[in-house]
């Protein structure tokens, strides 16, 4: 019985050993495109959901805005809880044969391919509240949990700042194209179906799900990861036991692990930026179609056309990818957020003054919003692969999966709250659901829609700017930290750090350099030599 409970390196199979040495290709544009193709996984589910699902619920499902918001909140909370453990599962699945066969990350990437087809079930009209709750719950949990392992790939595939930037930039270009298509394709479908028909909604999901199925397979075959060796597995197990005083990890130790990520100052600021800005985007995407239909009395195809201006995301993301190598993330954030603030003011201006050439004002406002939005999307996911390296300097470990889980957990809670805030504010303002979207709304409802799409979005962006102004991670500062980490990993002594490097490391991590114990073992051989 004891033999069966021996460490994970016992029984390591030949297949896993071969996969450890899987060929590493150069990370050029084709590899980056292969990595970025997986972006359609979230676009094909989350993109369509964010833009159209609430409107579908209140128009074709017979739900109130509050009921729709409740579904979003329950789904996000469940998603957040599952996401919290997903990174840890991904980090440790090498202990099992299936994880050694397919990899800690690629196992879940492969599982995502059939999962994307399940999203089609959300768009069936005329079902019950419980049907919509269950289908949304399943889809949103699958979407986030299966995406988490993929998000760690840049950290595993390369340590080079420019290569990681290339991967993240390509990913965001593809995501931007997908985001544009989630608006453009429905807008075209709406032209061929009557307003009272739910068919274009399920048809758009079928299109995106089928395309995404094949794109995920491309990602699976064009990316790689680090396969844990027998020696590494043995070392990881010993470290885990040492951390828990010889005990196996339990709930308390796991929670301590999750909270430990916030020890890193840059991660705390990153989450402040990420959560407040994404909260703003969920408010906007949830309510904008209502703004067009009920405040400005235009059609859903107009909303689809305006949001399809996200086509600007392609050049914007490419320029941002270049800019981030020349300027700081802080500068990029503040520029993008300023554009969104201008657009937020524009929505209120158009609603209250009804200017001549209204469509021109809407196009200009949406163009400003989309440019700012894709800087907002680009920067956090471009910076994220570098944050686990800050943690490695402090802990000596690669906990990329754990950081991805915590980030996704808090993001899901934030997005759930944003959806429920929007939904319940609409209910509070006496918003009326309809069978065609043509019903007139009370003044209180239209005022609330304007307030959310302008004031709510503006306030959350101002909060994001507050955090961004204090964000110091950049290409220059990361290079200093990466060189120091490399020096320590090669056996360098912490005592030999120069003052500038020490200051940069302390500023980025928020941890006093002299208090970091992990690397002090590098001094031991020197001490032993002197003794002898």
Coordinates of N, CA and C in Angstrom, one line a residue, residues 113-341:
X113 N -11.9 22.5 -27.5 CA -12.4 22.4 -28.9 C -13.9 21.9 -28.9
X114 N -14.2 20.7 -28.3 CA -15.6 20.3 -28.3 C -16.5 21.2 -27.3
X115 N -15.9 21.8 -26.3 CA -16.6 22.6 -25.3 C -17.3 23.8 -26.0
X116 N -16.6 24.4 -27.0 CA -17.1 25.6 -27.6 C -18.5 25.4 -28.3
X117 N -18.8 24.1 -28.7 CA -20.0 23.8 -29.3 C -21.2 23.9 -28.4
X118 N -20.9 23.8 -27.1 CA -22.0 23.8 -26.1 C -22.7 25.2 -26.0
X119 N -21.9 26.2 -26.4 CA -22.4 27.6 -26.3 C -23.7 27.8 -27.1
X120 N -23.9 27.0 -28.1 CA -25.1 27.1 -29.0 C -26.4 26.9 -28.2
X121 N -26.3 26.2 -27.1 CA -27.6 25.9 -26.3 C -28.1 27.1 -25.6
X122 N -27.3 28.2 -25.5 CA -27.7 29.4 -24.7 C -28.8 30.2 -25.5
X123 N -28.8 30.0 -26.8 CA -29.6 30.9 -27.7 C -30.9 30.3 -28.2
X124 N -31.4 29.4 -27.4 CA -32.7 28.8 -27.8 C -33.8 29.7 -27.1
X125 N -34.7 30.2 -27.9 CA -35.8 31.2 -27.4 C -36.9 30.5 -26.7
X126 N -37.6 31.2 -25.8 CA -38.8 30.7 -25.2 C -38.6 29.6 -24.1
X127 N -37.5 29.5 -23.6 CA -37.3 28.5 -22.5 C -37.4 29.1 -21.1
X128 N -37.3 28.3 -20.1 CA -37.5 28.8 -18.7 C -36.3 29.5 -18.2
X129 N -36.5 30.2 -17.1 CA -35.3 30.8 -16.3 C -34.3 29.8 -16.0
X130 N -34.7 28.6 -15.5 CA -33.7 27.6 -15.1 C -32.9 27.1 -16.3
X131 N -33.6 27.0 -17.4 CA -32.8 26.5 -18.6 C -31.7 27.5 -19.0
X132 N -32.0 28.8 -19.0 CA -31.0 29.8 -19.3 C -29.9 29.9 -18.2
X133 N -30.3 29.7 -17.0 CA -29.3 29.7 -15.9 C -28.3 28.5 -16.1
X134 N -28.9 27.3 -16.3 CA -28.0 26.2 -16.4 C -27.1 26.2 -17.6
X135 N -27.6 26.6 -18.8 CA -26.8 26.7 -20.0 C -25.7 27.8 -19.8
X136 N -26.1 28.9 -19.3 CA -25.1 30.0 -19.1 C -24.0 29.5 -18.1
X137 N -24.5 28.9 -17.0 CA -23.5 28.4 -16.0 C -22.5 27.4 -16.6
X138 N -22.9 26.5 -17.4 CA -22.0 25.5 -18.0 C -21.1 26.2 -18.9
X139 N -21.6 27.1 -19.8 CA -20.8 27.7 -20.8 C -19.7 28.6 -20.2
X140 N -20.1 29.5 -19.3 CA -19.2 30.4 -18.7 C -18.1 29.8 -17.9
X141 N -18.5 28.7 -17.2 CA -17.4 27.9 -16.4 C -16.4 27.3 -17.3
X142 N -16.9 26.7 -18.4 CA -16.0 26.0 -19.4 C -15.1 27.0 -20.0
X143 N -15.7 28.2 -20.4 CA -14.9 29.2 -21.1 C -13.7 29.7 -20.3
X144 N -13.9 30.0 -19.1 CA -12.8 30.6 -18.3 C -11.9 29.5 -17.8
X145 N -12.4 28.4 -17.3 CA -11.5 27.4 -16.8 C -10.6 26.8 -17.8
X146 N -11.1 26.6 -19.0 CA -10.3 26.0 -20.1 C -9.3 27.0 -20.7
X147 N -9.6 28.3 -20.5 CA -8.7 29.3 -21.1 C -7.5 29.6 -20.2
X148 N -7.7 29.3 -18.9 CA -6.6 29.7 -17.9 C -5.3 29.0 -18.3
X149 N -5.2 27.7 -18.6 CA -3.9 27.1 -18.9 C -3.3 27.7 -20.2
X150 N -4.1 28.0 -21.2 CA -3.6 28.7 -22.4 C -2.9 30.0 -22.1
X151 N -3.4 30.7 -21.1 CA -2.9 32.1 -20.8 C -1.5 32.0 -20.2
X152 N -1.1 30.8 -19.7 CA 0.3 30.7 -19.2 C 1.3 30.4 -20.2
X153 N 0.9 30.1 -21.5 CA 1.9 29.6 -22.5 C 3.0 30.6 -22.8
X154 N 2.8 31.9 -22.9 CA 3.9 32.8 -23.2 C 5.0 32.7 -22.1
X155 N 4.5 32.5 -20.8 CA 5.5 32.4 -19.7 C 6.3 31.1 -19.9
X156 N 5.8 30.1 -20.5 CA 6.5 28.8 -20.6 C 7.3 28.7 -21.9
X157 N 6.8 29.4 -22.9 CA 7.5 29.3 -24.2 C 8.7 30.1 -24.4
X158 N 8.8 31.3 -23.7 CA 9.9 32.2 -23.8 C 10.0 33.1 -22.6
X159 N 11.3 33.6 -22.4 CA 11.5 34.6 -21.3 C 11.8 35.9 -22.0
X160 N 11.9 36.0 -23.3 CA 12.3 37.2 -24.0 C 11.1 38.2 -24.1
X161 N 11.4 39.4 -23.6 CA 10.3 40.5 -23.6 C 9.7 40.7 -25.0
X162 N 10.5 40.8 -26.0 CA 10.0 41.1 -27.3 C 9.2 39.9 -27.9
X163 N 9.6 38.7 -27.6 CA 8.9 37.5 -28.1 C 7.5 37.4 -27.4
X164 N 7.5 37.6 -26.1 CA 6.3 37.6 -25.4 C 5.3 38.7 -25.9
X165 N 5.9 39.9 -26.1 CA 5.1 41.0 -26.6 C 4.5 40.7 -28.0
X166 N 5.3 40.0 -28.8 CA 4.9 39.6 -30.2 C 3.7 38.6 -30.0
X167 N 3.8 37.7 -29.1 CA 2.7 36.7 -28.9 C 1.4 37.4 -28.4
X168 N 1.6 38.3 -27.4 CA 0.5 39.0 -26.8 C -0.2 39.9 -27.8
X169 N 0.7 40.6 -28.6 CA 0.1 41.5 -29.6 C -0.7 40.8 -30.7
X170 N -0.1 39.7 -31.2 CA -0.8 38.9 -32.2 C -2.1 38.4 -31.6
X171 N -2.1 37.9 -30.3 CA -3.3 37.5 -29.7 C -4.4 38.5 -29.7
X172 N -4.0 39.8 -29.3 CA -4.9 40.8 -29.2 C -5.4 41.3 -30.6
X173 N -4.6 41.2 -31.6 CA -5.1 41.5 -33.0 C -6.2 40.5 -33.4
X174 N -5.9 39.3 -33.1 CA -6.9 38.2 -33.5 C -8.2 38.4 -32.6
X175 N -8.0 38.7 -31.3 CA -9.2 39.0 -30.5 C -9.9 40.2 -31.0
X176 N -9.2 41.2 -31.4 CA -9.9 42.4 -32.0 C -10.7 42.1 -33.2
X177 N -10.1 41.3 -34.1 CA -10.8 40.9 -35.3 C -12.1 40.1 -34.9
X178 N -11.9 39.2 -33.9 CA -13.1 38.4 -33.5 C -14.1 39.3 -32.8
X179 N -13.7 40.3 -32.0 CA -14.6 41.2 -31.4 C -15.4 42.0 -32.5
X180 N -14.7 42.4 -33.5 CA -15.4 43.1 -34.6 C -16.4 42.2 -35.3
X181 N -16.1 40.9 -35.5 CA -17.0 40.0 -36.1 C -18.2 39.7 -35.3
X182 N -18.0 39.7 -33.9 CA -19.2 39.5 -33.1 C -20.2 40.6 -33.2
X183 N -19.8 41.7 -33.8 CA -20.8 42.8 -34.0 C -21.2 42.8 -35.5
X184 N -20.3 42.6 -36.4 CA -20.5 42.7 -37.8 C -21.4 41.6 -38.3
X185 N -21.1 40.4 -37.9 CA -21.9 39.2 -38.4 C -23.3 39.3 -37.9
X186 N -23.6 39.5 -36.6 CA -25.0 39.7 -36.2 C -25.7 40.9 -36.9
X187 N -25.0 42.0 -37.1 CA -25.6 43.1 -37.8 C -26.1 42.7 -39.2
X188 N -25.3 41.9 -39.9 CA -25.7 41.4 -41.2 C -26.9 40.5 -41.1
X189 N -26.8 39.6 -40.1 CA -27.9 38.6 -40.0 C -29.3 39.4 -39.7
X190 N -29.2 40.4 -38.8 CA -30.4 41.2 -38.5 C -31.1 41.8 -39.7
X191 N -30.3 42.0 -40.7 CA -31.0 42.6 -41.9 C -31.8 41.6 -42.7
X192 N -31.6 40.3 -42.5 CA -32.3 39.3 -43.2 C -33.4 38.6 -42.4
X193 N -33.5 39.0 -41.2 CA -34.6 38.4 -40.3 C -35.4 39.5 -39.7
X194 N -36.7 39.3 -39.5 CA -37.5 40.3 -38.9 C -37.1 40.5 -37.4
X195 N -37.5 41.7 -36.9 CA -37.1 42.1 -35.5 C -37.6 41.1 -34.5
X196 N -38.7 40.4 -34.8 CA -39.3 39.5 -33.8 C -38.7 38.1 -33.9
X197 N -37.7 37.9 -34.7 CA -37.1 36.5 -34.9 C -35.9 36.3 -34.1
X198 N -35.8 35.2 -33.3 CA -34.6 34.9 -32.5 C -33.6 34.2 -33.3
X199 N -33.9 33.8 -34.6 CA -33.0 32.9 -35.3 C -31.6 33.5 -35.6
X200 N -31.5 34.8 -35.8 CA -30.1 35.3 -36.1 C -29.2 35.1 -34.9
X201 N -29.7 35.0 -33.7 CA -28.9 34.9 -32.5 C -28.3 33.5 -32.4
X202 N -29.1 32.5 -32.6 CA -28.5 31.1 -32.5 C -27.7 30.8 -33.8
X203 N -28.0 31.4 -34.9 CA -27.2 31.2 -36.1 C -25.8 31.8 -36.0
X204 N -25.7 33.0 -35.3 CA -24.4 33.6 -35.2 C -23.5 32.7 -34.3
X205 N -24.1 32.1 -33.2 CA -23.4 31.3 -32.3 C -22.9 30.0 -33.0
X206 N -23.7 29.5 -33.9 CA -23.3 28.3 -34.6 C -22.1 28.6 -35.5
X207 N -22.1 29.7 -36.2 CA -21.0 30.1 -37.0 C -19.7 30.3 -36.2
X208 N -19.8 31.0 -35.1 CA -18.6 31.2 -34.3 C -18.1 29.9 -33.7
X209 N -19.0 29.1 -33.2 CA -18.5 27.9 -32.5 C -17.8 26.9 -33.5
X210 N -18.3 26.8 -34.7 CA -17.7 25.8 -35.6 C -16.3 26.3 -36.0
X211 N -16.2 27.6 -36.3 CA -14.9 28.2 -36.7 C -13.9 28.0 -35.6
X212 N -14.4 28.3 -34.4 CA -13.5 28.3 -33.2 C -13.0 26.8 -32.9
X213 N -13.8 25.8 -33.2 CA -13.4 24.4 -33.0 C -12.1 24.1 -33.7
X214 N -12.0 24.6 -35.0 CA -10.8 24.3 -35.8 C -9.7 25.2 -35.4
X215 N -9.9 26.4 -35.0 CA -8.9 27.3 -34.6 C -8.2 26.8 -33.3
X216 N -8.9 26.2 -32.4 CA -8.3 25.7 -31.2 C -7.3 24.5 -31.5
X217 N -7.7 23.7 -32.5 CA -6.8 22.6 -32.9 C -5.5 23.2 -33.5
X218 N -5.6 24.3 -34.2 CA -4.3 25.0 -34.7 C -3.4 25.4 -33.5
X219 N -4.0 26.0 -32.5 CA -3.3 26.4 -31.3 C -2.6 25.2 -30.7
X220 N -3.3 24.1 -30.5 CA -2.8 22.9 -29.9 C -1.5 22.4 -30.6
X221 N -1.5 22.5 -32.0 CA -0.4 21.9 -32.8 C 0.7 22.9 -33.0
X222 N 0.5 24.1 -32.7 CA 1.6 25.1 -33.0 C 2.3 25.7 -31.8
X223 N 1.9 25.3 -30.6 CA 2.5 25.9 -29.4 C 3.1 24.7 -28.6
X224 N 3.9 25.1 -27.6 CA 4.5 24.1 -26.7 C 4.5 24.6 -25.3
X225 N 4.9 23.7 -24.4 CA 5.0 24.1 -23.0 C 6.2 23.3 -22.4
X226 N 6.5 23.7 -21.2 CA 7.6 22.9 -20.5 C 7.0 21.7 -19.8
X227 N 7.5 20.5 -20.1 CA 7.0 19.3 -19.5 C 7.9 19.0 -18.3
X228 N 7.2 18.8 -17.2 CA 7.9 18.6 -15.9 C 8.7 17.3 -15.9
X229 N 10.0 17.3 -15.6 CA 10.8 16.1 -15.6 C 10.7 15.4 -14.3
X230 N 11.2 14.2 -14.2 CA 11.1 13.4 -13.0 C 11.8 14.1 -11.8
X231 N 13.0 14.7 -12.2 CA 13.8 15.4 -11.1 C 13.0 16.6 -10.6
X232 N 12.4 17.3 -11.6 CA 11.6 18.5 -11.2 C 10.4 18.1 -10.3
X233 N 9.8 17.0 -10.7 CA 8.6 16.6 -10.0 C 9.0 16.2 -8.5
X234 N 10.1 15.6 -8.4 CA 10.6 15.2 -7.0 C 10.9 16.4 -6.2
X235 N 11.5 17.4 -6.9 CA 11.9 18.7 -6.2 C 10.6 19.4 -5.8
X236 N 9.6 19.5 -6.7 CA 8.4 20.2 -6.4 C 7.6 19.6 -5.2
X237 N 7.6 18.3 -5.2 CA 6.9 17.6 -4.1 C 7.6 17.8 -2.8
X238 N 8.9 17.8 -2.8 CA 9.6 18.0 -1.5 C 9.4 19.5 -1.0
X239 N 9.4 20.4 -2.0 CA 9.1 21.8 -1.6 C 7.7 22.0 -1.0
X240 N 6.8 21.3 -1.6 CA 5.4 21.4 -1.2 C 5.2 20.9 0.2
X241 N 5.9 19.7 0.5 CA 5.9 19.2 1.8 C 6.6 20.1 2.9
X242 N 7.7 20.6 2.5 CA 8.4 21.5 3.4 C 7.6 22.8 3.7
X243 N 6.9 23.3 2.7 CA 6.0 24.5 2.9 C 4.9 24.2 3.9
X244 N 4.4 23.0 3.9 CA 3.3 22.6 4.7 C 3.7 21.7 5.9
X245 N 4.9 21.9 6.3 CA 5.5 21.2 7.5 C 5.3 19.7 7.4
X246 N 5.6 19.2 6.2 CA 5.5 17.7 6.0 C 4.1 17.2 5.7
X247 N 3.1 18.1 5.7 CA 1.7 17.6 5.4 C 1.4 17.9 4.0
X248 N 0.5 17.1 3.5 CA 0.0 17.3 2.1 C -0.8 18.6 2.1
X249 N -0.8 19.3 0.9 CA -1.6 20.5 0.8 C -3.1 20.3 1.2
X250 N -3.6 21.3 1.9 CA -5.0 21.3 2.3 C -5.7 22.6 1.9
X251 N -6.9 22.7 2.3 CA -7.7 23.9 1.9 C -7.0 25.2 2.5
X252 N -6.6 25.1 3.7 CA -5.9 26.3 4.3 C -4.7 26.7 3.6
X253 N -3.8 25.7 3.3 CA -2.6 26.0 2.6 C -2.8 26.5 1.2
X254 N -3.9 26.0 0.5 CA -4.2 26.5 -0.8 C -4.7 27.9 -0.8
X255 N -5.6 28.2 0.2 CA -6.0 29.6 0.3 C -4.9 30.6 0.6
X256 N -3.9 30.1 1.4 CA -2.8 30.9 1.7 C -2.0 31.2 0.4
X257 N -1.9 30.1 -0.4 CA -1.2 30.3 -1.7 C -1.8 31.4 -2.6
X258 N -3.2 31.3 -2.7 CA -3.9 32.3 -3.5 C -3.7 33.7 -3.0
X259 N -3.8 33.9 -1.7 CA -3.6 35.2 -1.1 C -2.2 35.7 -1.2
X260 N -1.2 34.8 -1.3 CA 0.2 35.2 -1.4 C 0.5 35.9 -2.7
X261 N -0.3 35.7 -3.7 CA -0.1 36.4 -5.0 C -0.1 37.9 -4.8
X262 N -1.0 38.4 -3.8 CA -1.1 39.8 -3.6 C 0.0 40.4 -2.8
X263 N 1.0 39.6 -2.5 CA 2.2 40.1 -1.9 C 3.0 40.9 -2.9
X264 N 2.8 40.6 -4.1 CA 3.5 41.3 -5.2 C 2.8 42.6 -5.5
X265 N 3.5 43.7 -5.3 CA 2.9 45.1 -5.5 C 2.4 45.3 -6.9
X266 N 3.2 44.9 -7.9 CA 2.8 45.1 -9.3 C 1.5 44.4 -9.6
X267 N 1.4 43.2 -9.0 CA 0.1 42.4 -9.3 C -1.1 43.1 -8.6
X268 N -0.9 43.7 -7.5 CA -2.0 44.4 -6.8 C -2.5 45.6 -7.7
X269 N -1.5 46.3 -8.2 CA -1.8 47.5 -9.1 C -2.5 47.0 -10.4
X270 N -1.9 45.9 -10.9 CA -2.4 45.3 -12.1 C -3.9 44.9 -12.0
X271 N -4.2 44.3 -10.9 CA -5.6 43.9 -10.6 C -6.5 45.1 -10.5
X272 N -6.0 46.2 -9.8 CA -6.8 47.4 -9.7 C -7.1 48.0 -11.1
X273 N -6.1 48.0 -11.9 CA -6.3 48.5 -13.3 C -7.3 47.6 -14.1
X274 N -7.0 46.3 -14.0 CA -7.7 45.3 -14.8 C -9.2 45.3 -14.4
X275 N -9.5 45.3 -13.1 CA -10.8 45.1 -12.6 C -11.7 46.3 -12.9
X276 N -11.2 47.5 -12.5 CA -12.0 48.7 -12.7 C -12.2 49.0 -14.2
X277 N -11.2 48.7 -15.1 CA -11.4 49.0 -16.5 C -12.4 48.0 -17.1
X278 N -12.2 46.7 -16.7 CA -13.1 45.7 -17.3 C -14.5 45.8 -16.7
X279 N -14.7 46.3 -15.5 CA -16.0 46.6 -15.0 C -16.7 47.6 -15.9
X280 N -15.9 48.6 -16.3 CA -16.5 49.7 -17.2 C -16.9 49.1 -18.5
X281 N -16.1 48.2 -19.1 CA -16.4 47.6 -20.4 C -17.7 46.7 -20.3
X282 N -17.9 46.0 -19.2 CA -19.1 45.2 -19.0 C -20.3 46.1 -18.9
X283 N -20.2 47.2 -18.2 CA -21.3 48.1 -18.1 C -21.7 48.6 -19.5
X284 N -20.7 48.9 -20.3 CA -20.9 49.5 -21.6 C -21.5 48.4 -22.5
X285 N -20.9 47.3 -22.6 CA -21.4 46.2 -23.5 C -22.8 45.7 -23.2
X286 N -23.1 45.7 -21.9 CA -24.5 45.3 -21.4 C -25.5 46.3 -21.8
X287 N -25.2 47.5 -21.8 CA -26.3 48.6 -21.9 C -26.3 49.3 -23.3
X288 N -25.2 49.2 -24.1 CA -25.1 50.0 -25.3 C -26.2 49.7 -26.3
X289 N -26.6 48.4 -26.5 CA -27.7 48.1 -27.4 C -29.0 48.7 -26.9
X290 N -29.2 48.8 -25.6 CA -30.4 49.5 -25.1 C -30.3 51.0 -25.3
X291 N -29.1 51.5 -25.3 CA -28.9 53.0 -25.5 C -29.3 53.3 -27.0
X292 N -28.9 52.5 -27.9 CA -29.2 52.7 -29.3 C -30.7 52.5 -29.6
X293 N -31.3 51.4 -29.0 CA -32.7 51.0 -29.4 C -33.7 51.9 -28.6
X294 N -33.5 52.1 -27.3 CA -34.5 52.8 -26.5 C -34.3 54.3 -26.3
X295 N -33.0 54.7 -26.2 CA -32.7 56.1 -26.0 C -32.7 56.9 -27.4
X296 N -32.0 56.3 -28.3 CA -31.9 57.0 -29.6 C -32.9 56.5 -30.7
X297 N -33.7 55.5 -30.3 CA -34.7 54.9 -31.2 C -34.2 54.4 -32.5
X298 N -33.1 53.8 -32.5 CA -32.5 53.2 -33.7 C -32.6 51.7 -33.6
X299 N -32.1 51.0 -34.6 CA -32.3 49.5 -34.7 C -31.1 48.8 -34.1
X300 N -31.3 47.5 -33.9 CA -30.1 46.7 -33.4 C -29.0 46.5 -34.5
X301 N -29.4 46.6 -35.7 CA -28.4 46.6 -36.8 C -27.4 47.8 -36.7
X302 N -28.0 49.0 -36.3 CA -27.2 50.1 -36.1 C -26.2 49.9 -34.9
X303 N -26.7 49.3 -33.8 CA -25.8 49.0 -32.7 C -24.7 48.0 -33.2
X304 N -25.1 47.0 -34.0 CA -24.1 46.1 -34.5 C -23.0 46.7 -35.4
X305 N -23.5 47.7 -36.2 CA -22.6 48.4 -37.1 C -21.6 49.2 -36.3
X306 N -22.1 50.0 -35.3 CA -21.3 50.8 -34.5 C -20.2 50.0 -33.8
X307 N -20.6 48.9 -33.2 CA -19.7 48.1 -32.4 C -18.7 47.3 -33.3
X308 N -19.1 47.2 -34.6 CA -18.2 46.5 -35.5 C -17.0 47.5 -35.9
X309 N -17.1 48.7 -35.5 CA -16.0 49.6 -35.7 C -14.8 49.2 -34.9
X310 N -15.0 48.1 -34.1 CA -13.8 47.5 -33.4 C -12.8 47.0 -34.4
X311 N -13.1 47.1 -35.7 CA -12.1 46.7 -36.7 C -10.8 47.5 -36.5
X312 N -11.0 48.7 -35.9 CA -9.8 49.6 -35.6 C -8.8 48.9 -34.7
X313 N -9.3 47.8 -34.0 CA -8.5 47.1 -33.0 C -7.3 46.5 -33.7
X314 N -7.4 46.2 -35.0 CA -6.2 45.5 -35.6 C -5.0 46.5 -35.7
X315 N -5.2 47.7 -36.4 CA -4.1 48.6 -36.4 C -3.7 49.1 -35.0
X316 N -4.7 49.3 -34.1 CA -4.4 49.9 -32.8 C -3.6 48.9 -32.0
X317 N -3.9 47.6 -32.1 CA -3.1 46.6 -31.3 C -1.7 46.5 -31.9
X318 N -1.6 46.5 -33.2 CA -0.2 46.4 -33.8 C 0.6 47.6 -33.3
X319 N 0.0 48.8 -33.4 CA 0.7 50.0 -32.9 C 1.0 50.0 -31.4
X320 N 0.1 49.5 -30.7 CA 0.3 49.3 -29.2 C 1.4 48.3 -28.9
X321 N 1.5 47.3 -29.7 CA 2.6 46.3 -29.5 C 3.9 46.9 -29.8
X322 N 4.0 47.8 -30.8 CA 5.2 48.5 -31.0 C 5.5 49.5 -29.9
X323 N 4.4 50.3 -29.5 CA 4.6 51.3 -28.5 C 5.0 50.8 -27.2
X324 N 4.6 49.6 -26.8 CA 5.0 49.1 -25.5 C 6.4 48.8 -25.4
X325 N 7.1 48.7 -26.5 CA 8.6 48.5 -26.4 C 9.3 49.8 -26.4
X326 N 8.6 50.9 -26.6 CA 9.2 52.2 -26.7 C 8.8 53.1 -25.5
X327 N 7.5 52.9 -25.0 CA 7.0 53.7 -23.9 C 6.6 52.7 -22.8
X328 N 6.2 53.3 -21.7 CA 5.8 52.5 -20.5 C 4.3 52.1 -20.6
X329 N 4.0 51.0 -19.9 CA 2.6 50.6 -19.8 C 1.8 51.7 -19.2
X330 N 2.3 52.4 -18.3 CA 1.6 53.5 -17.6 C 1.1 54.6 -18.7
X331 N 2.0 55.0 -19.6 CA 1.7 56.0 -20.6 C 0.6 55.4 -21.5
X332 N 0.7 54.1 -21.9 CA -0.3 53.5 -22.8 C -1.7 53.5 -22.1
X333 N -1.7 53.1 -20.8 CA -3.0 53.0 -20.1 C -3.6 54.4 -20.1
X334 N -2.9 55.4 -19.7 CA -3.5 56.7 -19.5 C -4.0 57.3 -20.8
X335 N -3.3 57.1 -21.9 CA -3.7 57.5 -23.2 C -5.1 56.9 -23.6
X336 N -5.1 55.5 -23.5 CA -6.3 54.8 -23.9 C -7.5 55.2 -23.0
X337 N -7.3 55.3 -21.7 CA -8.4 55.6 -20.8 C -8.9 57.0 -21.1
X338 N -8.1 57.9 -21.5 CA -8.5 59.3 -21.8 C -9.5 59.3 -23.0
X339 N -9.2 58.4 -24.0 CA -10.1 58.3 -25.1 C -11.5 57.8 -24.7
X340 N -11.5 56.8 -23.8 CA -12.8 56.2 -23.3 C -13.6 57.3 -22.6
X341 N -12.9 58.1 -21.8 CA -13.6 59.2 -21.0 C -14.2 60.2 -22.0

